[in-house]
Coordinates of C-alpha atoms and ligand atoms in Angstrom, one line a residue:
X6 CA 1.0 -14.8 -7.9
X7 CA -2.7 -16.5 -7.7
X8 CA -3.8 -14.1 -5.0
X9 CA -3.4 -10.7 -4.9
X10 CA -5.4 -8.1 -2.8
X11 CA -6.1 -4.6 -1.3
X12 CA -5.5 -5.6 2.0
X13 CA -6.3 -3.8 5.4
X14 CA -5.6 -5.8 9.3
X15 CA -9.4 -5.8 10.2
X16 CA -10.3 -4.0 13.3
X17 CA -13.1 -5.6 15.6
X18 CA -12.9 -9.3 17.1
X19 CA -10.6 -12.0 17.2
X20 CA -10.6 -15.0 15.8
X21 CA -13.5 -17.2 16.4
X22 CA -10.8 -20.1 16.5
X23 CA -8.3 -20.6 19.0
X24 CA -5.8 -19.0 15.9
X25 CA -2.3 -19.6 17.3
X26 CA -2.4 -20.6 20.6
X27 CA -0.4 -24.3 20.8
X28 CA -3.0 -27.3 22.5
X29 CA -2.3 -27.7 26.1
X30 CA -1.8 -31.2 25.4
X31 CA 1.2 -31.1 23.3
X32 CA 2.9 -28.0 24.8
X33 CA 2.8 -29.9 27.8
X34 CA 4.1 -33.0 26.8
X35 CA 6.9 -31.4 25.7
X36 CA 7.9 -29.9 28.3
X37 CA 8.1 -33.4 29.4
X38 CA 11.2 -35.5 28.7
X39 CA 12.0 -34.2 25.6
X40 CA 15.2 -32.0 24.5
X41 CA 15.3 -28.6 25.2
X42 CA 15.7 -27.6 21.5
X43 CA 12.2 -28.5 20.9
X44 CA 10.2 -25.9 22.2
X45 CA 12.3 -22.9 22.7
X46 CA 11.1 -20.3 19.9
X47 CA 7.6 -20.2 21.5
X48 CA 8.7 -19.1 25.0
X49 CA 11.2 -16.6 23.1
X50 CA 8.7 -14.1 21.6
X51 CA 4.8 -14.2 21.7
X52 CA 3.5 -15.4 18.3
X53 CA 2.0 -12.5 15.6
X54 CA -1.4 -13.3 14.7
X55 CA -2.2 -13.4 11.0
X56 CA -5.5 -10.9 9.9
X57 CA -8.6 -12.2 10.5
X58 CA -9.7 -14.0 7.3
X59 CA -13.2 -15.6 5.8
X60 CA -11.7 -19.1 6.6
X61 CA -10.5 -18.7 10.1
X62 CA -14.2 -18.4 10.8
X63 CA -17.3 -21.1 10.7
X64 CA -20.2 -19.8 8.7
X65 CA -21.9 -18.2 11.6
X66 CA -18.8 -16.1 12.5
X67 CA -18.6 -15.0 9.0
X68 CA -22.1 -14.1 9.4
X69 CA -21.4 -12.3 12.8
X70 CA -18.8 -10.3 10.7
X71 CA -20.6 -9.0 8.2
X72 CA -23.4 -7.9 10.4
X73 CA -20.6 -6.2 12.4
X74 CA -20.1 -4.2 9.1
X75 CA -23.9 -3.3 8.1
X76 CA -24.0 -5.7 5.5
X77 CA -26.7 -8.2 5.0
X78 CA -25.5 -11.3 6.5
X79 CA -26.2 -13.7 3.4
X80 CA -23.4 -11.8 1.9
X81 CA -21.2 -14.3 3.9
X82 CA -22.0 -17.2 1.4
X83 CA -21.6 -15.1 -1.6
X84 CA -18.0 -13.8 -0.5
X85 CA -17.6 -17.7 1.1
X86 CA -18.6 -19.0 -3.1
X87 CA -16.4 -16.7 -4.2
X88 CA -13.3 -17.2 -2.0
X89 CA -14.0 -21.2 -1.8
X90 CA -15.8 -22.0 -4.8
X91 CA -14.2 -19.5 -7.5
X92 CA -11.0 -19.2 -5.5
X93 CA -11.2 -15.5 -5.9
X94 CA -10.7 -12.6 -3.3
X95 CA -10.3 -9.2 -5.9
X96 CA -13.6 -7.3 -5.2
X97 CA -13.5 -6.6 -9.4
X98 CA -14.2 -10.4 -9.9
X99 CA -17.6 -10.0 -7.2
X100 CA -20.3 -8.7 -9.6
X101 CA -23.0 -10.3 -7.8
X102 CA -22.3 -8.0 -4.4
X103 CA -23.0 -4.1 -4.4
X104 CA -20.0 -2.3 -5.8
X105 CA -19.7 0.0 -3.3
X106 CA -19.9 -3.3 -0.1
X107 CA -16.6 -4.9 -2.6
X108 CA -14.2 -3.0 -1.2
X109 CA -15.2 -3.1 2.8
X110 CA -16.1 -6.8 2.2
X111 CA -13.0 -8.2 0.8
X112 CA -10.6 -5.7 2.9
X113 CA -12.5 -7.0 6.2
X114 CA -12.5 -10.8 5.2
X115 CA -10.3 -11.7 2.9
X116 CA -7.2 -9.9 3.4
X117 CA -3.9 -10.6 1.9
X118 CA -2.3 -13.6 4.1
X119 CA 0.6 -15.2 1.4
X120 CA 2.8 -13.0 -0.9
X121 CA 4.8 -15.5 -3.2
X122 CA 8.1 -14.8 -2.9
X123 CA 9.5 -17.9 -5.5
X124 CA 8.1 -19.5 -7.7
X125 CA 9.8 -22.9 -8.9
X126 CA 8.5 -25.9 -11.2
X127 CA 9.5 -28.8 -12.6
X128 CA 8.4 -32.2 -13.9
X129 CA 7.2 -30.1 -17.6
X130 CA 5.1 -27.4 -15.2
X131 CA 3.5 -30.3 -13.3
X132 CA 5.1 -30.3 -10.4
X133 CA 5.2 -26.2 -8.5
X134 CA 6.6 -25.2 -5.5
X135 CA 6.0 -21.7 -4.2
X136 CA 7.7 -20.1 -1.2
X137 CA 5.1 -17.7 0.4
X138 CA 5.9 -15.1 2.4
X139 CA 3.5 -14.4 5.3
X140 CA 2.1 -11.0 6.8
X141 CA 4.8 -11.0 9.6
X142 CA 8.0 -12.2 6.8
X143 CA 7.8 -15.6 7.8
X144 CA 8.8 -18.2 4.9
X145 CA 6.2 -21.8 3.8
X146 CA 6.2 -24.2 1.2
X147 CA 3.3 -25.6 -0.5
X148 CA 4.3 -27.5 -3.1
X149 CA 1.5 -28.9 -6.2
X150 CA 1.7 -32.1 -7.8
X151 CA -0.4 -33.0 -11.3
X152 CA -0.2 -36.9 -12.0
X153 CA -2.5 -38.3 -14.9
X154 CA -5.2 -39.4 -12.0
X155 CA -5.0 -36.7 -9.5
X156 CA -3.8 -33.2 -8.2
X157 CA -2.1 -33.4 -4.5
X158 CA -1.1 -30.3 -2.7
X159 CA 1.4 -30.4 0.2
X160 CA 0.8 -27.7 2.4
X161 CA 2.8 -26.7 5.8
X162 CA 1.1 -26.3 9.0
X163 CA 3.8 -24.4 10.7
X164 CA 6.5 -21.7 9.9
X165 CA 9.6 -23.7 10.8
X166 CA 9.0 -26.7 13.2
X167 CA 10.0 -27.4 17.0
X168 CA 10.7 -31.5 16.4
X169 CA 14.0 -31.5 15.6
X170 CA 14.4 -34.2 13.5
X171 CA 18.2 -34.6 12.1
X172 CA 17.8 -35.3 8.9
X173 CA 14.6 -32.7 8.0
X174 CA 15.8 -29.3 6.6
X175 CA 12.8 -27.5 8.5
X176 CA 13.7 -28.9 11.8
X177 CA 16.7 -27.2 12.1
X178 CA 16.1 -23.9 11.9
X179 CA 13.6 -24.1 14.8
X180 CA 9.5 -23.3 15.2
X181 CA 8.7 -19.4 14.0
X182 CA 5.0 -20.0 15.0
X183 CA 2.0 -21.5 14.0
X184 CA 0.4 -20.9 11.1
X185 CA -3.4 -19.9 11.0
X186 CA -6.3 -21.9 10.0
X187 CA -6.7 -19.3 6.4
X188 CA -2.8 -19.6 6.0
X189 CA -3.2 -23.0 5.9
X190 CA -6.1 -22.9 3.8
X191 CA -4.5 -19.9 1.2
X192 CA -2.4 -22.3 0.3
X193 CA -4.2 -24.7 -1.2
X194 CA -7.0 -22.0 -2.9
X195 CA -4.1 -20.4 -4.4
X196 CA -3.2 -24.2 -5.8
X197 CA -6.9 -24.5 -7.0
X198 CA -6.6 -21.1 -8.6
X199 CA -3.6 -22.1 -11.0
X200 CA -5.4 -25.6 -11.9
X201 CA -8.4 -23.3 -13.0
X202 CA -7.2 -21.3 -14.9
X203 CA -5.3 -23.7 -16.4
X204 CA -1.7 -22.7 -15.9
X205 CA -0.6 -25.7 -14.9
X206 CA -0.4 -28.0 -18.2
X207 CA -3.1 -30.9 -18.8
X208 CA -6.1 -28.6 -19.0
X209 CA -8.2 -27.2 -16.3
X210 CA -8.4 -29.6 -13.2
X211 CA -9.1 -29.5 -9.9
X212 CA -7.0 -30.7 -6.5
X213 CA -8.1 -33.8 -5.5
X214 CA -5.5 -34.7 -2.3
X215 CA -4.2 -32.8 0.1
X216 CA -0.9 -33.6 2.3
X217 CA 0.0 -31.9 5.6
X218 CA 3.1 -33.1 4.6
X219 CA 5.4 -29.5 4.0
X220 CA 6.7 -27.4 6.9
X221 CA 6.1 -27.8 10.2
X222 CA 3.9 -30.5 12.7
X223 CA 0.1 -30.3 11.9
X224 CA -1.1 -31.7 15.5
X225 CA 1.8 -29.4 17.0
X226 CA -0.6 -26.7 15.8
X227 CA -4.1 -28.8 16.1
X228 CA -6.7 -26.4 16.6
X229 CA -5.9 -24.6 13.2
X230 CA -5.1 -27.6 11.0
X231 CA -8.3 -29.2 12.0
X232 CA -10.4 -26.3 11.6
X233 CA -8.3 -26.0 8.2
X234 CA -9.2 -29.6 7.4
X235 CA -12.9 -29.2 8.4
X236 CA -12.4 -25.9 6.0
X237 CA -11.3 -27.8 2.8
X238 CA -14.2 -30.5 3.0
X239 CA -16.7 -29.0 4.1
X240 CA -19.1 -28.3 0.6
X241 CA -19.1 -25.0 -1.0
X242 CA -19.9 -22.2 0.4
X243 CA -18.6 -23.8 3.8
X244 CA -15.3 -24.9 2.5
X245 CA -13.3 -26.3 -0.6
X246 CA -15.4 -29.5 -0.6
X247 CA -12.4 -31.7 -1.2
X248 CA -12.7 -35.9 0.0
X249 CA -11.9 -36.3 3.7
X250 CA -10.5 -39.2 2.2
X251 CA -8.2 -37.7 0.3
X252 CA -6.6 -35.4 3.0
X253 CA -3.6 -36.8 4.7
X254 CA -2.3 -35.7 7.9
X255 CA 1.2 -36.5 8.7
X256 CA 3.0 -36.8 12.1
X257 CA 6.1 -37.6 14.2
X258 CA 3.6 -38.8 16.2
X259 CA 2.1 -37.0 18.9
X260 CA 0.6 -39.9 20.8
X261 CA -2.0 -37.5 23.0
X262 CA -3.2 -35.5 19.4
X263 CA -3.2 -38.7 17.5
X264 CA -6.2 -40.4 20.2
X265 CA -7.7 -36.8 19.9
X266 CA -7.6 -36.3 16.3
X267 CA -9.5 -40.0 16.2
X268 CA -12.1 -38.8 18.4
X269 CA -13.1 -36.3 15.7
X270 CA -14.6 -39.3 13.7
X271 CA -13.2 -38.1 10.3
X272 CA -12.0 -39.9 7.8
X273 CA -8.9 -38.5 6.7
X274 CA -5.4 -40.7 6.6
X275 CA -2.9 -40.3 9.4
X276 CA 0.8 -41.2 8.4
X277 CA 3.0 -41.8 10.9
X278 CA 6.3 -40.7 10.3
X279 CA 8.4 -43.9 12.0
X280 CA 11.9 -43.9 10.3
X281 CA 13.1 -46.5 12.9
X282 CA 11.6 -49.5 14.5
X283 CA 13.7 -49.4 17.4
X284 CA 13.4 -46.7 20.6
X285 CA 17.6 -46.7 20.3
X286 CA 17.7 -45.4 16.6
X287 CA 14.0 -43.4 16.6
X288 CA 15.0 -41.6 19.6
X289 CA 17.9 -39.8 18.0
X290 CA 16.0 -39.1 14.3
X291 CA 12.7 -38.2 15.7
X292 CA 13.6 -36.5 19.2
X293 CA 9.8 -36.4 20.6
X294 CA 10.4 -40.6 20.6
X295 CA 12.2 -39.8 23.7
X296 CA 9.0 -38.8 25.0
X297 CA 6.8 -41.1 23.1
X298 CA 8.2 -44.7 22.2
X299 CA 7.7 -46.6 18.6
X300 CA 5.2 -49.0 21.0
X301 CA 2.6 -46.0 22.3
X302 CA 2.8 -44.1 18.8
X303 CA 1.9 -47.5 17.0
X304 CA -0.7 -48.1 19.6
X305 CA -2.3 -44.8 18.5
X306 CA -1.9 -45.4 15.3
X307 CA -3.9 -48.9 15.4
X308 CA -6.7 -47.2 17.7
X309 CA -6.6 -44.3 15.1
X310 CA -7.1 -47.0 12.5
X311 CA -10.2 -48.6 14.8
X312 CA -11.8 -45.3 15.0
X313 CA -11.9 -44.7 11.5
X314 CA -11.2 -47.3 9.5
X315 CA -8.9 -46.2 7.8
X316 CA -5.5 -47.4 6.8
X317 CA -2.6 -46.4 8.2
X318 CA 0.2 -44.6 6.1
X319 CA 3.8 -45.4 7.7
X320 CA 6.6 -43.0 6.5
X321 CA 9.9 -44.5 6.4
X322 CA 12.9 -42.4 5.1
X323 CA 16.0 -44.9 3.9
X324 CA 19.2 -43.7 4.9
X325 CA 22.3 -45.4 3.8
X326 CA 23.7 -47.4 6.8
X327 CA 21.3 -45.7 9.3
X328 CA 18.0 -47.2 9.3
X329 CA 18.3 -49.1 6.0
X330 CA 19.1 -52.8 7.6
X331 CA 17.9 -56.0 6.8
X332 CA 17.3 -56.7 10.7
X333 CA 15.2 -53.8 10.8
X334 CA 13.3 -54.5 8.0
X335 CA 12.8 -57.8 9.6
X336 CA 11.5 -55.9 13.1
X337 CA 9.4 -53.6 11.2
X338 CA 7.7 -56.1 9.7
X339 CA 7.0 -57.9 12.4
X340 CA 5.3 -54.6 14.6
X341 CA 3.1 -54.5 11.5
X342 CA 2.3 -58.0 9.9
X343 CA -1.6 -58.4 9.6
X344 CA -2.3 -54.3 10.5
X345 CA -4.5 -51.9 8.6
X346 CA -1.2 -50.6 7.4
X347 CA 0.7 -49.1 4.5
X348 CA 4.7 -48.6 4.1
X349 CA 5.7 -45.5 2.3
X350 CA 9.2 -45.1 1.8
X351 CA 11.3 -42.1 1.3
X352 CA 14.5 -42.2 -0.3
X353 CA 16.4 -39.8 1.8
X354 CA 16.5 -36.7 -0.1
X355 CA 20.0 -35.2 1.7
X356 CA 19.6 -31.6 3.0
X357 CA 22.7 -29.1 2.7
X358 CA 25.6 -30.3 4.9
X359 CA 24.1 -33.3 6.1
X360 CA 26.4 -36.3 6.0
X361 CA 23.6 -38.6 5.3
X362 CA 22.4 -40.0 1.9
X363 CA 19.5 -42.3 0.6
X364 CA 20.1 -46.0 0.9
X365 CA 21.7 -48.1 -2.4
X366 CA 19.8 -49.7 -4.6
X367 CA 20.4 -53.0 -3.4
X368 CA 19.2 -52.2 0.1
X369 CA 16.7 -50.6 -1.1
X370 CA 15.1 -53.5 -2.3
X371 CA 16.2 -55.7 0.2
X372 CA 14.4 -53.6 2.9
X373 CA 11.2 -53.8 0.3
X374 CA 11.6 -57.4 -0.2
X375 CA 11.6 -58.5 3.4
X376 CA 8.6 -56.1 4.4
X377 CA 6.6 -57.8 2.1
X378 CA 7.4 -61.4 2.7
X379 CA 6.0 -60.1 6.2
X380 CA 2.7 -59.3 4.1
X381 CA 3.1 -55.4 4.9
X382 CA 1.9 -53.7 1.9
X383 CA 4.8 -50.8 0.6
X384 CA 5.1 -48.2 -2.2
X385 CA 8.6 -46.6 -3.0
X386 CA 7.7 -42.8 -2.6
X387 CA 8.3 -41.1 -5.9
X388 CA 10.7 -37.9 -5.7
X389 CA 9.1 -35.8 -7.5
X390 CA 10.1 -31.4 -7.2
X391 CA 13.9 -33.4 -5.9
X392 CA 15.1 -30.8 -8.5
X393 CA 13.3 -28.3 -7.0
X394 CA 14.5 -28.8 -3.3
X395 CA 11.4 -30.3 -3.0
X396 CA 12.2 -32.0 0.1
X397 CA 10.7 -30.9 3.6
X398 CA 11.8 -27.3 4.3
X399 CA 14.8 -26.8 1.7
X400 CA 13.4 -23.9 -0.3
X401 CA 13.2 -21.8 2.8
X402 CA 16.2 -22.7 4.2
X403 CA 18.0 -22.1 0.8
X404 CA 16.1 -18.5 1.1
X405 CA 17.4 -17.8 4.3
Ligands
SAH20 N1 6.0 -33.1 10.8 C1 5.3 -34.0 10.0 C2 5.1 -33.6 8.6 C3 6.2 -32.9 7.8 S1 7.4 -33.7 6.9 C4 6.0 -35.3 10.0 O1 7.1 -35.4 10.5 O2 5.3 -36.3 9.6 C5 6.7 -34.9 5.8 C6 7.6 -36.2 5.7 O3 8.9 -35.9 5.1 C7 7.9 -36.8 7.1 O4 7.8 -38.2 7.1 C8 9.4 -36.4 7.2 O5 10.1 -37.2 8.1 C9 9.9 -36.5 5.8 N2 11.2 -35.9 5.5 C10 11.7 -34.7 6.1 N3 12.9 -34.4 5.6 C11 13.2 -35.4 4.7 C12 14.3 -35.7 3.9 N4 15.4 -34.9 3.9 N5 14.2 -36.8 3.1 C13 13.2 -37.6 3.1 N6 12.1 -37.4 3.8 C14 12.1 -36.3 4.7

């Protein structure tokens, strides 16, 4: 386990950030039109909030904090270069901070947030999943990938997610709650941790990319992932100072979060995760279409892509006899042709009990084929961790 700590829930204020409460916006849009199975969980039970932690809070509130305890305030950047920049939160590994502020510094800041419950790799040691168990027993995935050129990290956003979608192991078990700006963030310095110390094979390295693409819906739960976003790229001792380029944030498409998001002016890459190119099909394997049409969500998309300038990343899972036609090919080619626009598609990987599979071959290729005689640029999405239930939300459910 990368992180392991003394750990004590800090007394004093709340999160400087708005830590678990949902945006107006999207709570009420889906109270709009949408099936009642999306949004139950949250009117259940009020949410537990995670410990305050270091990267909940900008630099000033870290500074606030620490004055709080008697400490100098420039302490904040040490603890911030330690936690961000040396991926460390053990108050042995501080030498530069008095050993007797160690103890009430890392206990007030950087408590314990993930416990890893399973640890699972595959691909030689290249590809790790780890099931993380959070302060309240909730269950995430983040899942690290090592290629020759890059590191990616898939983190989740949520424990569980409301959206329902048929065909995503996550989505059936429901939303547990939203996960916390530093939960978020954990995730990935635990990541960084293993590529430093070289545990995962090919040397030392660092991650490079990071995908909101694990549990849950990031701009379900927008205040946190963006303040986890802003977190990973801002420079050291801010953040992680990882490329806004490489950070991708991935989406059923929250039309209202999607024109917000833009408005942020960063330059991070929004996937869309389509499936269909048709209202009929989308609306029964990505249930917040009902509210939200394929038009509006790739309206957002191409203001999104206006706004920042960057491309597009449309997610496309093939499922045998589902969504895998040559007429829809066709139709998604056309909503496309001549857009700032990328095609990633999914094989299906099937969750337990599901009667649905990934396409065959040949359609496969045929859907590839006719996309790009439309002039759509599209990739095949590796399956990497597949052994390793790396799919969307299958470790935890195979946990439950
Ligand atoms: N909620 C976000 C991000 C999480 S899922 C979203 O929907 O975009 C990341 C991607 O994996 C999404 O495109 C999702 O539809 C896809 N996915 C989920 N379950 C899958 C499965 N069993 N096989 C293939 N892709 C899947």
């Amino acid at each position: 386990m990368p992180l392991t700590l003394t750990s004590a829930p800090p007394a004093g204020e709340p999160p400087a950030d708005e830590a678990l409460a949902d945006t107006p916006l999207v709570g009420d849009a889906l109270a709009d039109g949408v099936p009642s199975g999306l949004a139950p969980a949250r009117a259940r039970r009020p949410a537990a909030k995670p410990p305050r932690h270091l990267a909940d809070l900008p630099m000033a509130g870290r500074r606030a904090a620490i004055a709080e305890l008697g400490q100098p305030p420039f302490r904040a950047s040490q603890l911030s270069r330690h936690f961000f920049g040396r991926y460390t939160d053990q108050a042995d590994e501080m030498s530069d901070l008095p050993r007797d502020a160690r103890d009430p510094l890392t206990q007030a800041l950087l408590p314990r947030l993930l416990t890893a419950e399973r640890e699972l790799s595959c691909d030689d040691g290249s590809t790790r999943k780890t099931l993380w168990r959070t302060f309240d027993g909730a269950l995430v995935e983040s899942v690290l990938m090592r290629y020759p050129d890059r590191v990616t990290m898939c983190v989740s956003s949520q424990a569980g997610c409301g959206m329902a979608c048929p065909f995503c192991a996550t989505g059936q078990a429901g939303l547990t709650r939203n996960l916390s700006t530093a939960e978020i963030v954990a995730q990935v310095v635990a990541g960084a941790r293993l590529l430093a110390d070289g545990t995962v094979p090919g040397g030392p390295g660092r991650v490079s990319n990071i995908v909101f693409m694990g549990m849950g819906e990031p701009l379900a739960n927008y205040a946190n992932v963006l303040a986890a976003v802003r977190r990973l790229t801002d420079p050291v001792p801010e953040g992680m100072g990882i490329s806004q380029r490489s950070v991708t944030v991935s989406t059923v498409g929250l039309v209202p979060a999607i024109a917000r998001l833009a408005a942020e002016r960063l330059s991070v890459t929004l996937a869309v995760s389509l499936h269909a190119p048709d209202d009929e099909l989308r609306d029964t394997l990505v249930p917040v279409n009902r509210r939200w049409k394929v038009s509006e969500v790739l309206d957002a998309a191409w203001s999104y892509a206006a706004a920042t300038g960057r491309r597009i990343s449309i997610e496309y899972a093939l499922i045998r006899d589902i969504n895998d036609q040559a007429w829809r090919a066709d139709l998604l080619g056309s909503l496309l042709a001549g857009r700032l626009v990328h095609v990633n598609l999914i094989p299906l990987n099937p969750t337990p009990g599901s009667k649905w599979t990934a396409s065959r071959p040949a359609a496969q290729r045929e859907f590839v084929r006719r996309l790009e005689a439309h002039g759509v640029p599209v990739t095949v999405r590796d399956t990497r961790g597949r052994e390793i239930d790396g799919a969307c939300g299958q470790l935890a459910a195979s946990a439950r």
